[in-house]
Short mmCIF file of C-alpha atoms in Angstrom, two decimals:
data_model
loop_
_atom_site.label_atom_id
_atom_site.label_comp_id
_atom_site.label_asym_id
_atom_site.label_seq_id
_atom_site.Cartn_x
_atom_site.Cartn_y
_atom_site.Cartn_z
CA UNK A 1 3.18 38.42 64.67
CA UNK A 2 4.98 41.27 66.35
CA UNK A 3 7.75 40.38 68.71
CA UNK A 4 6.94 42.94 71.36
CA UNK A 5 3.27 42.16 71.84
CA UNK A 6 1.45 42.55 75.12
CA UNK A 7 1.25 39.45 77.36
CA UNK A 8 -2.16 37.84 76.82
CA UNK A 9 -4.66 37.74 79.65
CA UNK A 10 -4.98 34.18 80.91
CA UNK A 11 -8.09 32.55 82.24
CA UNK A 12 -7.57 29.10 83.63
CA UNK A 13 -10.56 26.73 83.33
CA UNK A 14 -12.08 26.06 86.74
CA UNK A 15 -13.85 22.92 87.89
CA UNK A 16 -17.48 24.01 88.09
CA UNK A 17 -18.68 20.87 89.84
CA UNK A 18 -16.80 21.50 93.09
CA UNK A 19 -20.01 22.17 95.02
CA UNK A 20 -21.29 18.70 94.08
CA UNK A 21 -18.49 16.80 95.77
CA UNK A 22 -19.85 15.08 98.86
CA UNK A 23 -17.41 14.34 101.60
CA UNK A 24 -17.95 12.31 104.70
CA UNK A 25 -17.74 14.51 107.78
CA UNK A 26 -17.36 11.87 110.47
CA UNK A 27 -15.87 14.23 112.98
CA UNK A 28 -18.69 16.72 112.56
CA UNK A 29 -21.27 13.96 113.09
CA UNK A 30 -19.57 12.81 116.24
CA UNK A 31 -19.06 16.30 117.69
CA UNK A 32 -22.64 17.25 116.99
CA UNK A 33 -24.09 14.16 118.64
CA UNK A 34 -21.84 14.51 121.69
CA UNK A 35 -22.69 18.21 121.87
CA UNK A 36 -26.38 17.43 121.78
CA UNK A 37 -26.07 15.02 124.67
CA UNK A 38 -23.90 17.55 126.53
CA UNK A 39 -26.53 20.26 126.22
CA UNK A 40 -29.23 17.83 127.30
CA UNK A 41 -27.17 16.79 130.33
CA UNK A 42 -26.59 20.44 131.20
CA UNK A 43 -30.25 21.35 130.98
CA UNK A 44 -31.13 18.45 133.30
CA UNK A 45 -28.29 19.14 135.78
CA UNK A 46 -29.15 22.80 136.06
CA UNK A 47 -32.73 21.81 136.86
CA UNK A 48 -34.14 23.85 133.98
CA UNK A 49 -36.63 21.04 133.32
CA UNK A 50 -37.98 18.66 135.91
CA UNK A 51 -36.32 15.23 135.69
CA UNK A 52 -39.79 13.79 135.65
CA UNK A 53 -40.17 15.09 132.10
CA UNK A 54 -36.59 15.15 130.90
CA UNK A 55 -34.16 13.02 132.89
CA UNK A 56 -30.44 13.50 132.25
CA UNK A 57 -28.77 11.07 129.83
CA UNK A 58 -26.52 9.96 132.68
CA UNK A 59 -29.59 9.11 134.79
CA UNK A 60 -31.00 7.04 131.91
CA UNK A 61 -27.69 5.20 131.65
CA UNK A 62 -27.64 4.47 135.36
CA UNK A 63 -31.19 3.13 135.26
CA UNK A 64 -30.26 1.06 132.22
CA UNK A 65 -27.24 -0.34 134.01
CA UNK A 66 -29.40 -1.35 136.97
CA UNK A 67 -31.91 -2.99 134.67
CA UNK A 68 -29.14 -4.92 132.99
CA UNK A 69 -27.73 -6.01 136.33
CA UNK A 70 -31.11 -7.17 137.63
CA UNK A 71 -31.83 -8.84 134.31
CA UNK A 72 -35.16 -7.06 134.09
CA UNK A 73 -34.37 -5.56 130.69
CA UNK A 74 -33.48 -8.96 129.20
CA UNK A 75 -36.82 -10.29 130.31
CA UNK A 76 -38.54 -7.59 128.24
CA UNK A 77 -36.17 -7.76 125.26
CA UNK A 78 -36.53 -11.53 125.23
CA UNK A 79 -40.31 -11.37 125.19
CA UNK A 80 -40.33 -8.86 122.32
CA UNK A 81 -37.67 -10.69 120.31
CA UNK A 82 -39.50 -13.95 120.66
CA UNK A 83 -42.68 -12.42 119.22
CA UNK A 84 -40.80 -10.66 116.42
CA UNK A 85 -38.93 -13.84 115.55
CA UNK A 86 -41.98 -16.00 115.09
CA UNK A 87 -44.15 -13.35 113.46
CA UNK A 88 -41.38 -12.22 111.13
CA UNK A 89 -40.05 -15.60 110.07
CA UNK A 90 -43.48 -17.14 109.43
CA UNK A 91 -44.49 -14.09 107.40
CA UNK A 92 -41.24 -14.11 105.41
CA UNK A 93 -41.61 -17.78 104.46
CA UNK A 94 -45.31 -17.61 103.64
CA UNK A 95 -44.99 -14.18 101.99
CA UNK A 96 -42.15 -15.33 99.73
CA UNK A 97 -44.08 -18.44 98.75
CA UNK A 98 -47.28 -16.53 98.00
CA UNK A 99 -45.33 -13.83 96.15
CA UNK A 100 -43.80 -16.43 93.83
CA UNK A 101 -47.19 -18.04 93.26
CA UNK A 102 -48.76 -14.70 92.39
CA UNK A 103 -45.88 -13.69 90.18
CA UNK A 104 -45.64 -16.95 88.28
CA UNK A 105 -49.18 -18.29 87.94
CA UNK A 106 -51.81 -16.11 86.31
CA UNK A 107 -54.68 -17.90 88.09
CA UNK A 108 -53.13 -17.25 91.50
CA UNK A 109 -52.55 -13.67 90.42
CA UNK A 110 -56.18 -13.04 89.51
CA UNK A 111 -57.34 -14.57 92.80
CA UNK A 112 -54.69 -13.08 95.06
CA UNK A 113 -54.20 -9.56 93.76
CA UNK A 114 -57.67 -8.18 94.59
CA UNK A 115 -57.53 -9.72 98.05
CA UNK A 116 -54.14 -8.20 98.74
CA UNK A 117 -55.08 -4.85 97.25
CA UNK A 118 -58.13 -4.62 99.53
CA UNK A 119 -56.52 -5.86 102.76
CA UNK A 120 -53.13 -4.19 102.44
CA UNK A 121 -54.32 -0.67 103.33
CA UNK A 122 -55.80 -1.78 106.68
CA UNK A 123 -53.56 -0.62 109.54
CA UNK A 124 -52.67 -4.01 111.00
CA UNK A 125 -52.94 -2.88 114.59
CA UNK A 126 -56.66 -2.30 113.98
CA UNK A 127 -57.07 -6.05 113.51
CA UNK A 128 -55.47 -6.88 116.87
CA UNK A 129 -58.75 -6.73 118.87
CA UNK A 130 -60.30 -9.14 116.39
CA UNK A 131 -57.27 -11.42 116.61
CA UNK A 132 -57.48 -11.34 120.42
CA UNK A 133 -61.12 -12.33 120.11
CA UNK A 134 -60.19 -15.26 117.88
CA UNK A 135 -56.86 -16.37 119.27
CA UNK A 136 -57.03 -15.20 122.87
CA UNK A 137 -54.98 -12.60 124.69
CA UNK A 138 -51.81 -14.71 124.69
CA UNK A 139 -48.89 -14.84 122.31
CA UNK A 140 -50.70 -16.05 119.19
CA UNK A 141 -52.62 -12.84 118.62
CA UNK A 142 -49.46 -10.73 118.92
CA UNK A 143 -47.40 -13.00 116.69
CA UNK A 144 -50.19 -13.03 114.13
CA UNK A 145 -50.52 -9.25 114.02
CA UNK A 146 -46.75 -8.94 113.47
CA UNK A 147 -46.92 -11.65 110.85
CA UNK A 148 -49.69 -9.84 108.99
CA UNK A 149 -47.71 -6.63 109.03
CA UNK A 150 -44.62 -8.29 107.58
CA UNK A 151 -46.54 -10.48 105.15
CA UNK A 152 -47.75 -7.67 102.90
CA UNK A 153 -44.48 -5.96 102.07
CA UNK A 154 -42.96 -9.42 101.55
CA UNK A 155 -45.66 -10.56 99.15
CA UNK A 156 -45.67 -7.31 97.21
CA UNK A 157 -41.90 -7.17 96.92
CA UNK A 158 -41.45 -10.81 95.96
CA UNK A 159 -44.27 -10.53 93.43
CA UNK A 160 -42.65 -7.48 91.86
CA UNK A 161 -39.29 -9.22 91.87
CA UNK A 162 -40.68 -12.28 90.13
CA UNK A 163 -42.59 -10.25 87.56
CA UNK A 164 -39.49 -8.21 86.81
CA UNK A 165 -37.27 -11.21 86.22
CA UNK A 166 -35.50 -10.60 82.93
CA UNK A 167 -37.41 -12.50 80.20
CA UNK A 168 -34.20 -13.08 78.25
CA UNK A 169 -32.74 -14.99 81.21
CA UNK A 170 -35.83 -17.17 81.29
CA UNK A 171 -35.47 -17.75 77.55
CA UNK A 172 -31.81 -18.62 78.07
CA UNK A 173 -32.73 -21.15 80.75
CA UNK A 174 -35.40 -22.70 78.50
CA UNK A 175 -32.95 -22.92 75.64
CA UNK A 176 -30.50 -24.69 77.95
CA UNK A 177 -33.09 -27.27 78.85
CA UNK A 178 -34.75 -26.07 82.09
CA UNK A 179 -38.34 -27.03 82.84
CA UNK A 180 -40.70 -24.54 84.55
CA UNK A 181 -40.03 -25.78 88.09
CA UNK A 182 -36.31 -25.49 87.67
CA UNK A 183 -36.74 -22.07 86.09
CA UNK A 184 -38.51 -20.92 89.25
CA UNK A 185 -35.71 -22.25 91.43
CA UNK A 186 -32.70 -21.40 89.30
CA UNK A 187 -33.74 -18.19 87.56
CA UNK A 188 -36.83 -16.55 89.09
CA UNK A 189 -35.83 -16.95 92.73
CA UNK A 190 -32.30 -15.57 92.37
CA UNK A 191 -33.63 -12.75 90.19
CA UNK A 192 -36.08 -11.84 92.92
CA UNK A 193 -33.51 -11.98 95.74
CA UNK A 194 -32.74 -8.24 95.78
CA UNK A 195 -36.47 -7.52 96.01
CA UNK A 196 -36.84 -10.17 98.72
CA UNK A 197 -34.21 -8.33 100.76
CA UNK A 198 -35.98 -5.02 100.15
CA UNK A 199 -39.06 -6.72 101.61
CA UNK A 200 -37.09 -7.98 104.62
CA UNK A 201 -35.86 -4.47 105.36
CA UNK A 202 -39.33 -3.00 105.18
CA UNK A 203 -40.75 -5.92 107.14
CA UNK A 204 -38.37 -5.76 110.07
CA UNK A 205 -39.25 -2.08 110.66
CA UNK A 206 -42.93 -2.93 110.61
CA UNK A 207 -42.36 -5.86 112.97
CA UNK A 208 -40.70 -3.59 115.51
CA UNK A 209 -43.52 -1.10 115.26
CA UNK A 210 -46.22 -3.71 115.66
CA UNK A 211 -44.61 -5.59 118.53
CA UNK A 212 -44.51 -2.39 120.58
CA UNK A 213 -48.06 -1.46 119.67
CA UNK A 214 -49.33 -4.94 120.47
CA UNK A 215 -47.51 -5.05 123.78
CA UNK A 216 -49.01 -1.71 124.75
CA UNK A 217 -52.49 -3.09 124.19
CA UNK A 218 -52.21 -6.42 125.93
CA UNK A 219 -49.07 -7.91 127.45
CA UNK A 220 -47.27 -8.51 130.73
CA UNK A 221 -43.76 -8.31 129.31
CA UNK A 222 -41.91 -6.78 126.38
CA UNK A 223 -40.40 -3.43 125.49
CA UNK A 224 -43.81 -1.95 124.63
CA UNK A 225 -45.15 -3.09 128.00
CA UNK A 226 -42.09 -1.65 129.76
CA UNK A 227 -42.52 1.74 128.11
CA UNK A 228 -46.23 1.94 128.87
CA UNK A 229 -46.01 0.86 132.52
CA UNK A 230 -43.00 3.11 133.13
CA UNK A 231 -45.02 6.02 131.81
CA UNK A 232 -47.94 5.11 134.09
CA UNK A 233 -45.60 5.06 137.08
CA UNK A 234 -43.80 8.25 135.97
CA UNK A 235 -40.51 6.32 135.77
CA UNK A 236 -39.26 8.46 132.92
CA UNK A 237 -35.69 7.10 132.98
CA UNK A 238 -36.98 3.55 132.48
CA UNK A 239 -39.27 4.73 129.72
CA UNK A 240 -36.42 6.44 127.92
CA UNK A 241 -34.15 3.47 128.31
CA UNK A 242 -36.86 1.34 126.72
CA UNK A 243 -36.99 3.72 123.77
CA UNK A 244 -33.21 3.59 123.37
CA UNK A 245 -33.38 -0.19 123.35
CA UNK A 246 -35.84 0.02 120.46
CA UNK A 247 -33.49 2.30 118.57
CA UNK A 248 -30.65 -0.16 119.12
CA UNK A 249 -32.77 -3.14 118.07
CA UNK A 250 -33.71 -1.33 114.86
CA UNK A 251 -30.05 -0.64 114.10
CA UNK A 252 -28.99 -4.20 114.85
CA UNK A 253 -31.75 -5.67 112.69
CA UNK A 254 -30.92 -3.56 109.66
CA UNK A 255 -27.20 -4.28 110.12
CA UNK A 256 -27.90 -8.01 110.25
CA UNK A 257 -30.06 -7.90 107.14
CA UNK A 258 -27.42 -5.87 105.30
CA UNK A 259 -24.79 -8.45 106.20
CA UNK A 260 -27.03 -11.30 105.12
CA UNK A 261 -27.75 -9.48 101.86
CA UNK A 262 -24.06 -9.13 101.06
CA UNK A 263 -23.63 -12.82 101.80
CA UNK A 264 -26.58 -13.94 99.67
CA UNK A 265 -26.12 -11.55 96.76
CA UNK A 266 -22.37 -11.52 96.10
CA UNK A 267 -23.00 -10.55 92.47
CA UNK A 268 -24.57 -7.23 93.40
CA UNK A 269 -22.37 -4.37 92.36
CA UNK B 1 -28.40 -34.04 60.63
CA UNK B 2 -30.22 -31.34 58.75
CA UNK B 3 -32.57 -28.60 59.92
CA UNK B 4 -35.40 -27.75 57.59
CA UNK B 5 -37.45 -24.60 57.99
CA UNK B 6 -40.67 -25.23 56.08
CA UNK B 7 -43.10 -22.52 55.04
CA UNK B 8 -42.72 -20.61 58.28
CA UNK B 9 -45.02 -17.62 58.60
CA UNK B 10 -45.54 -15.46 61.63
CA UNK B 11 -48.16 -12.80 62.26
CA UNK B 12 -48.18 -10.79 65.45
CA UNK B 13 -51.10 -8.97 66.91
CA UNK B 14 -50.10 -5.65 68.38
CA UNK B 15 -51.77 -3.85 71.30
CA UNK B 16 -54.45 -2.22 69.13
CA UNK B 17 -55.50 -5.54 67.59
CA UNK B 18 -53.77 -4.82 64.33
CA UNK B 19 -52.03 -7.73 62.64
CA UNK B 20 -48.39 -7.38 61.70
CA UNK B 21 -46.98 -9.92 59.32
CA UNK B 22 -43.38 -10.52 60.40
CA UNK B 23 -42.44 -13.54 58.29
CA UNK B 24 -43.98 -14.98 55.14
CA UNK B 25 -43.31 -18.45 53.81
CA UNK B 26 -39.75 -18.86 54.92
CA UNK B 27 -38.05 -21.93 53.45
CA UNK B 28 -34.50 -22.58 54.49
CA UNK B 29 -32.37 -25.51 55.38
CA UNK B 30 -29.32 -25.73 57.57
CA UNK B 31 -27.07 -28.55 56.37
CA UNK B 32 -24.90 -30.49 58.77
CA UNK B 33 -21.82 -28.49 59.84
CA UNK B 34 -23.00 -25.53 57.85
CA UNK B 35 -22.65 -21.93 58.96
CA UNK B 36 -25.84 -20.34 57.66
CA UNK B 37 -26.22 -16.61 58.09
CA UNK B 38 -29.53 -14.78 57.83
CA UNK B 39 -29.02 -11.12 57.04
CA UNK B 40 -31.63 -8.47 56.55
CA UNK B 41 -32.58 -4.87 57.26
CA UNK B 42 -33.99 -3.98 60.65
CA UNK B 43 -37.56 -5.15 61.06
CA UNK B 44 -37.32 -8.11 58.70
CA UNK B 45 -38.21 -10.60 61.41
CA UNK B 46 -34.88 -12.37 61.46
CA UNK B 47 -34.80 -12.62 65.26
CA UNK B 48 -38.38 -13.87 65.16
CA UNK B 49 -37.23 -16.65 62.86
CA UNK B 50 -34.44 -17.63 65.24
CA UNK B 51 -36.82 -17.70 68.19
CA UNK B 52 -39.16 -19.97 66.25
CA UNK B 53 -36.33 -22.38 65.46
CA UNK B 54 -35.30 -22.29 69.14
CA UNK B 55 -38.83 -23.19 70.23
CA UNK B 56 -39.13 -19.90 72.11
CA UNK B 57 -41.94 -18.56 69.92
CA UNK B 58 -44.76 -20.36 68.12
CA UNK B 59 -45.02 -19.97 64.35
CA UNK B 60 -48.37 -18.98 62.89
CA UNK B 61 -47.94 -21.65 60.23
CA UNK B 62 -45.23 -23.92 58.91
CA UNK B 63 -42.80 -26.06 60.84
CA UNK B 64 -39.18 -26.58 61.76
CA UNK B 65 -37.92 -30.13 61.38
CA UNK B 66 -34.69 -31.66 62.63
CA UNK B 67 -33.92 -34.53 60.27
CA UNK B 68 -31.72 -37.48 61.03
CA UNK B 69 -31.25 -37.09 64.75
CA UNK B 70 -30.29 -40.55 66.01
CA UNK B 71 -31.39 -40.08 69.64
CA UNK B 72 -32.79 -37.39 71.86
CA UNK B 73 -29.91 -37.26 74.33
CA UNK B 74 -28.55 -34.01 72.93
CA UNK B 75 -30.59 -30.81 72.84
CA UNK B 76 -31.70 -29.55 69.42
CA UNK B 77 -30.57 -25.98 69.88
CA UNK B 78 -28.82 -23.57 72.19
CA UNK B 79 -29.06 -19.82 71.79
CA UNK B 80 -26.45 -17.07 72.09
CA UNK B 81 -28.38 -13.85 72.66
CA UNK B 82 -27.44 -10.33 71.73
CA UNK B 83 -27.91 -9.27 75.37
CA UNK B 84 -25.54 -12.08 76.54
CA UNK B 85 -28.28 -13.29 78.92
CA UNK B 86 -25.78 -14.56 81.47
CA UNK B 87 -27.09 -15.42 84.91
CA UNK B 88 -25.65 -12.60 87.03
CA UNK B 89 -25.68 -14.74 90.18
CA UNK B 90 -23.51 -17.42 88.61
CA UNK B 91 -19.79 -17.20 88.06
CA UNK B 92 -18.32 -17.83 84.61
CA UNK B 93 -17.90 -21.55 85.17
CA UNK B 94 -21.29 -21.91 86.81
CA UNK B 95 -22.86 -20.19 83.83
CA UNK B 96 -21.10 -22.54 81.42
CA UNK B 97 -22.08 -25.61 83.45
CA UNK B 98 -25.77 -24.67 83.41
CA UNK B 99 -26.76 -26.78 80.40
CA UNK B 100 -24.86 -29.95 81.41
CA UNK B 101 -26.33 -29.51 84.88
CA UNK B 102 -29.86 -29.41 83.48
CA UNK B 103 -29.14 -32.48 81.37
CA UNK B 104 -28.16 -34.31 84.55
CA UNK B 105 -24.62 -35.21 83.52
CA UNK B 106 -22.39 -36.57 86.28
CA UNK B 107 -20.18 -34.08 88.05
CA UNK B 108 -16.96 -35.41 86.55
CA UNK B 109 -18.17 -35.08 82.95
CA UNK B 110 -19.51 -31.63 83.71
CA UNK B 111 -16.17 -30.43 84.98
CA UNK B 112 -14.40 -31.82 81.94
CA UNK B 113 -16.86 -30.12 79.57
CA UNK B 114 -16.64 -26.81 81.37
CA UNK B 115 -12.86 -26.81 81.35
CA UNK B 116 -12.80 -27.65 77.65
CA UNK B 117 -15.16 -24.90 76.54
CA UNK B 118 -13.78 -22.25 78.87
CA UNK B 119 -10.41 -22.97 77.32
CA UNK B 120 -11.87 -22.96 73.80
CA UNK B 121 -13.23 -19.43 74.15
CA UNK B 122 -10.12 -18.20 75.96
CA UNK B 123 -11.62 -17.61 79.39
CA UNK B 124 -9.14 -19.63 81.41
CA UNK B 125 -8.35 -17.72 84.58
CA UNK B 126 -11.77 -16.04 84.68
CA UNK B 127 -13.72 -19.07 85.94
CA UNK B 128 -14.60 -17.54 89.30
CA UNK B 129 -15.55 -14.09 88.02
CA UNK B 130 -19.11 -12.84 87.99
CA UNK B 131 -20.55 -11.50 84.70
CA UNK B 132 -20.63 -7.90 85.97
CA UNK B 133 -16.84 -8.07 86.38
CA UNK B 134 -16.35 -8.82 82.68
CA UNK B 135 -16.28 -6.65 79.56
CA UNK B 136 -18.86 -7.10 76.82
CA UNK B 137 -16.59 -9.25 74.68
CA UNK B 138 -15.76 -11.52 77.61
CA UNK B 139 -19.44 -11.85 78.49
CA UNK B 140 -20.25 -12.94 74.99
CA UNK B 141 -17.47 -15.53 75.13
CA UNK B 142 -19.06 -16.94 78.27
CA UNK B 143 -22.37 -17.05 76.48
CA UNK B 144 -20.85 -18.89 73.50
CA UNK B 145 -19.12 -21.37 75.81
CA UNK B 146 -22.38 -21.91 77.69
CA UNK B 147 -24.27 -22.66 74.49
CA UNK B 148 -21.56 -24.99 73.15
CA UNK B 149 -21.20 -26.79 76.47
CA UNK B 150 -24.74 -28.07 76.03
CA UNK B 151 -23.61 -29.74 72.79
CA UNK B 152 -26.63 -28.75 70.67
CA UNK B 153 -27.22 -30.06 67.18
CA UNK B 154 -27.68 -26.50 66.00
CA UNK B 155 -26.11 -23.38 67.51
CA UNK B 156 -28.38 -20.35 67.20
CA UNK B 157 -26.82 -16.91 67.37
CA UNK B 158 -29.02 -13.82 67.49
CA UNK B 159 -26.91 -10.80 66.56
CA UNK B 160 -24.38 -11.86 69.18
CA UNK B 161 -21.90 -9.07 68.54
CA UNK B 162 -24.27 -6.14 68.02
CA UNK B 163 -23.80 -4.88 71.56
CA UNK B 164 -20.01 -4.79 71.22
CA UNK B 165 -17.82 -1.96 70.01
CA UNK B 166 -16.44 -2.21 66.47
CA UNK B 167 -12.95 -3.37 67.42
CA UNK B 168 -14.09 -6.02 69.88
CA UNK B 169 -16.59 -7.10 67.27
CA UNK B 170 -13.89 -7.68 64.65
CA UNK B 171 -11.84 -9.72 67.11
CA UNK B 172 -14.86 -11.76 68.17
CA UNK B 173 -15.76 -12.51 64.54
CA UNK B 174 -12.30 -13.93 64.01
CA UNK B 175 -12.54 -16.01 67.17
CA UNK B 176 -15.98 -17.31 66.31
CA UNK B 177 -14.72 -18.32 62.87
CA UNK B 178 -11.93 -20.31 64.53
CA UNK B 179 -14.29 -21.88 67.03
CA UNK B 180 -16.55 -22.92 64.17
CA UNK B 181 -13.69 -24.41 62.21
CA UNK B 182 -12.62 -26.31 65.31
CA UNK B 183 -16.00 -27.60 66.50
CA UNK B 184 -17.70 -28.01 63.11
CA UNK B 185 -21.06 -27.13 64.62
CA UNK B 186 -24.09 -26.35 62.52
CA UNK B 187 -24.79 -22.68 63.08
CA UNK B 188 -27.74 -20.44 62.28
CA UNK B 189 -26.50 -16.89 62.64
CA UNK B 190 -28.65 -13.75 62.55
CA UNK B 191 -27.12 -10.37 61.80
CA UNK B 192 -27.77 -7.07 60.07
CA UNK B 193 -24.07 -6.60 59.39
CA UNK B 194 -23.20 -7.64 55.84
CA UNK B 195 -19.41 -7.86 56.30
CA UNK B 196 -19.99 -10.11 59.28
CA UNK B 197 -22.38 -12.27 57.26
CA UNK B 198 -19.88 -12.76 54.43
CA UNK B 199 -16.95 -13.27 56.77
CA UNK B 200 -18.64 -15.99 58.81
CA UNK B 201 -21.11 -17.67 56.50
CA UNK B 202 -20.96 -20.66 54.21
CA UNK B 203 -24.22 -19.38 52.81
CA UNK B 204 -25.98 -16.09 53.38
CA UNK B 205 -29.77 -15.88 53.19
CA UNK B 206 -30.94 -12.34 52.50
CA UNK B 207 -34.30 -11.52 54.03
CA UNK B 208 -36.55 -8.77 52.71
CA UNK B 209 -38.23 -6.21 54.87
CA UNK B 210 -41.52 -6.86 56.60
CA UNK B 211 -43.01 -9.26 55.87
CA UNK B 212 -39.71 -11.09 55.88
CA UNK B 213 -39.23 -13.33 52.87
CA UNK B 214 -36.11 -15.10 51.67
CA UNK B 215 -34.97 -12.84 48.88
CA UNK B 216 -31.83 -14.71 47.84
CA UNK B 217 -29.48 -17.31 49.14
CA UNK B 218 -25.86 -16.59 48.31
CA UNK B 219 -23.20 -19.26 48.76
CA UNK B 220 -19.97 -17.71 50.00
CA UNK B 221 -17.10 -19.39 48.24
CA UNK B 222 -14.23 -18.21 50.38
CA UNK B 223 -11.60 -20.60 51.71
CA UNK B 224 -11.37 -21.52 55.38
CA UNK B 225 -9.74 -20.91 57.75
CA UNK B 226 -10.71 -17.30 57.25
CA UNK B 227 -8.75 -14.50 58.80
CA UNK B 228 -9.49 -10.82 59.18
CA UNK B 229 -7.42 -9.75 56.18
CA UNK B 230 -9.81 -11.64 53.91
CA UNK B 231 -12.12 -8.64 54.41
CA UNK B 232 -9.82 -6.63 52.16
CA UNK B 233 -9.89 -9.03 49.23
CA UNK B 234 -11.87 -8.16 46.08
CA UNK B 235 -13.82 -11.41 46.22
CA UNK B 236 -14.97 -10.63 49.74
CA UNK B 237 -15.90 -7.10 48.78
CA UNK B 238 -17.87 -8.18 45.74
CA UNK B 239 -19.98 -10.49 47.95
CA UNK B 240 -20.56 -7.60 50.33
CA UNK B 241 -21.54 -5.31 47.49
CA UNK B 242 -23.83 -7.90 45.98
CA UNK B 243 -25.73 -8.28 49.25
CA UNK B 244 -25.76 -4.55 49.90
CA UNK B 245 -27.43 -3.95 46.53
CA UNK B 246 -30.23 -6.27 47.66
CA UNK B 247 -30.67 -4.65 51.00
CA UNK B 248 -29.95 -1.01 50.30
CA UNK B 249 -33.36 0.06 49.04
CA UNK B 250 -35.13 -1.71 51.84
CA UNK B 251 -32.81 -0.31 54.48
CA UNK B 252 -33.64 3.16 53.14
CA UNK B 253 -37.33 2.38 53.48
CA UNK B 254 -36.79 1.15 57.02
CA UNK B 255 -35.00 4.37 57.84
CA UNK B 256 -37.89 6.63 56.83
CA UNK B 257 -40.72 4.49 58.15
CA UNK B 258 -42.33 5.23 61.49
CA UNK B 259 -41.99 2.64 64.21
CA UNK B 260 -45.03 0.41 64.23
#
């Protein structure tokens, strides 16, 4: 090796995955949303669009504030929540039960699966007129249509969860002395919990959708009713406030279910 | 207490209706307090045999008899699976307590049992952890404690250390040997690892390839307690070599054969 050799050219190895790093841009999210509302406000203030079609965000807030003060909004939220509560909770209980039956017992499976496969694709709102015919125009028909909508994703998810329970865990339980009933309770049910929660998340979205649809067809209270009548009376601010309430309800529901999931499934990574 | 495996045969039917003979005329007995190892090349049906003894799979013919069991208060078997098979929603202690819980033991006894076995496998301090927070070796300790806590007449172990890395495996073999010496359980142990078979077993039954038949039963005359360094002794190595000569040809066949 000669002592007076040229310095070697150096190439330092670069990280080639830099573009894959995903950062959270909270500030950008916030600025963008605020900007969007700002532009909207500006368009409305400048009178570029009639407030009948696009009221300013501030006008919507003012209307909302008035509706809160008068209690009118709570009347509608209460009516919708009440329907969602009964429809959703009945469907969750029955759906979970049926899902376990279908997943665990082959006879139930061969009876239930064709029925579910053929009724699942029906848009549930199409059944509402029939339900009104059977159950009357009151609350039962609305609760039932919500229940039907939630029932299917629950059954299908619970069924899948039960069928996918790890066979080696079932074997372990048998070898430790569990009988079939206890296996359902102590192995199958906890195995299916993540899928049950997936069903809840799907179901609550459907419940919100159906309650609005049902209230638009036949109701004298509820968020769906509020939105429809406000549109008829050209009260666009009220209409838009109703829509924002729906957005908020959706967020609150999924937050609640997420919290409940963390509480019920502490072993989930 | 003695477990007798009498003329066990097992034939599976695969998806295309073809019959696959997994086991043919297996005759074995597990004496009281004996550590019996079944070793064989892959596809010799050794796990099938264990499942039959555990009552988790029906045999096509033959029977498994537990002789001299005074009463039915204790379960016949408990299984330690290769995949650990811990309940992910139960903490370490709740996994271990599962068997006593199912047997309906009073809470006080259960707690005593759990504490004893958690200590035996060296899991003290990890009682409240969930399985996903543990390493493979720790998981398998939980699984061993869970099986022992049910106080079975026969402990069944189905390649329990196959999923572990080589170093953890060596450590676990040593620990299992100590646990066996301490508890004096009857054990039926399935493995494809010959060193492991010789290190752990009082007797090693060599199974042939499909259909699995008992090719030879080799008593391992090595003193207990056994420690890792025994694996370097000529006597140990000659047992290993002896078994390897039996299995080698068949392992080669298994290597070149297509999966059924």
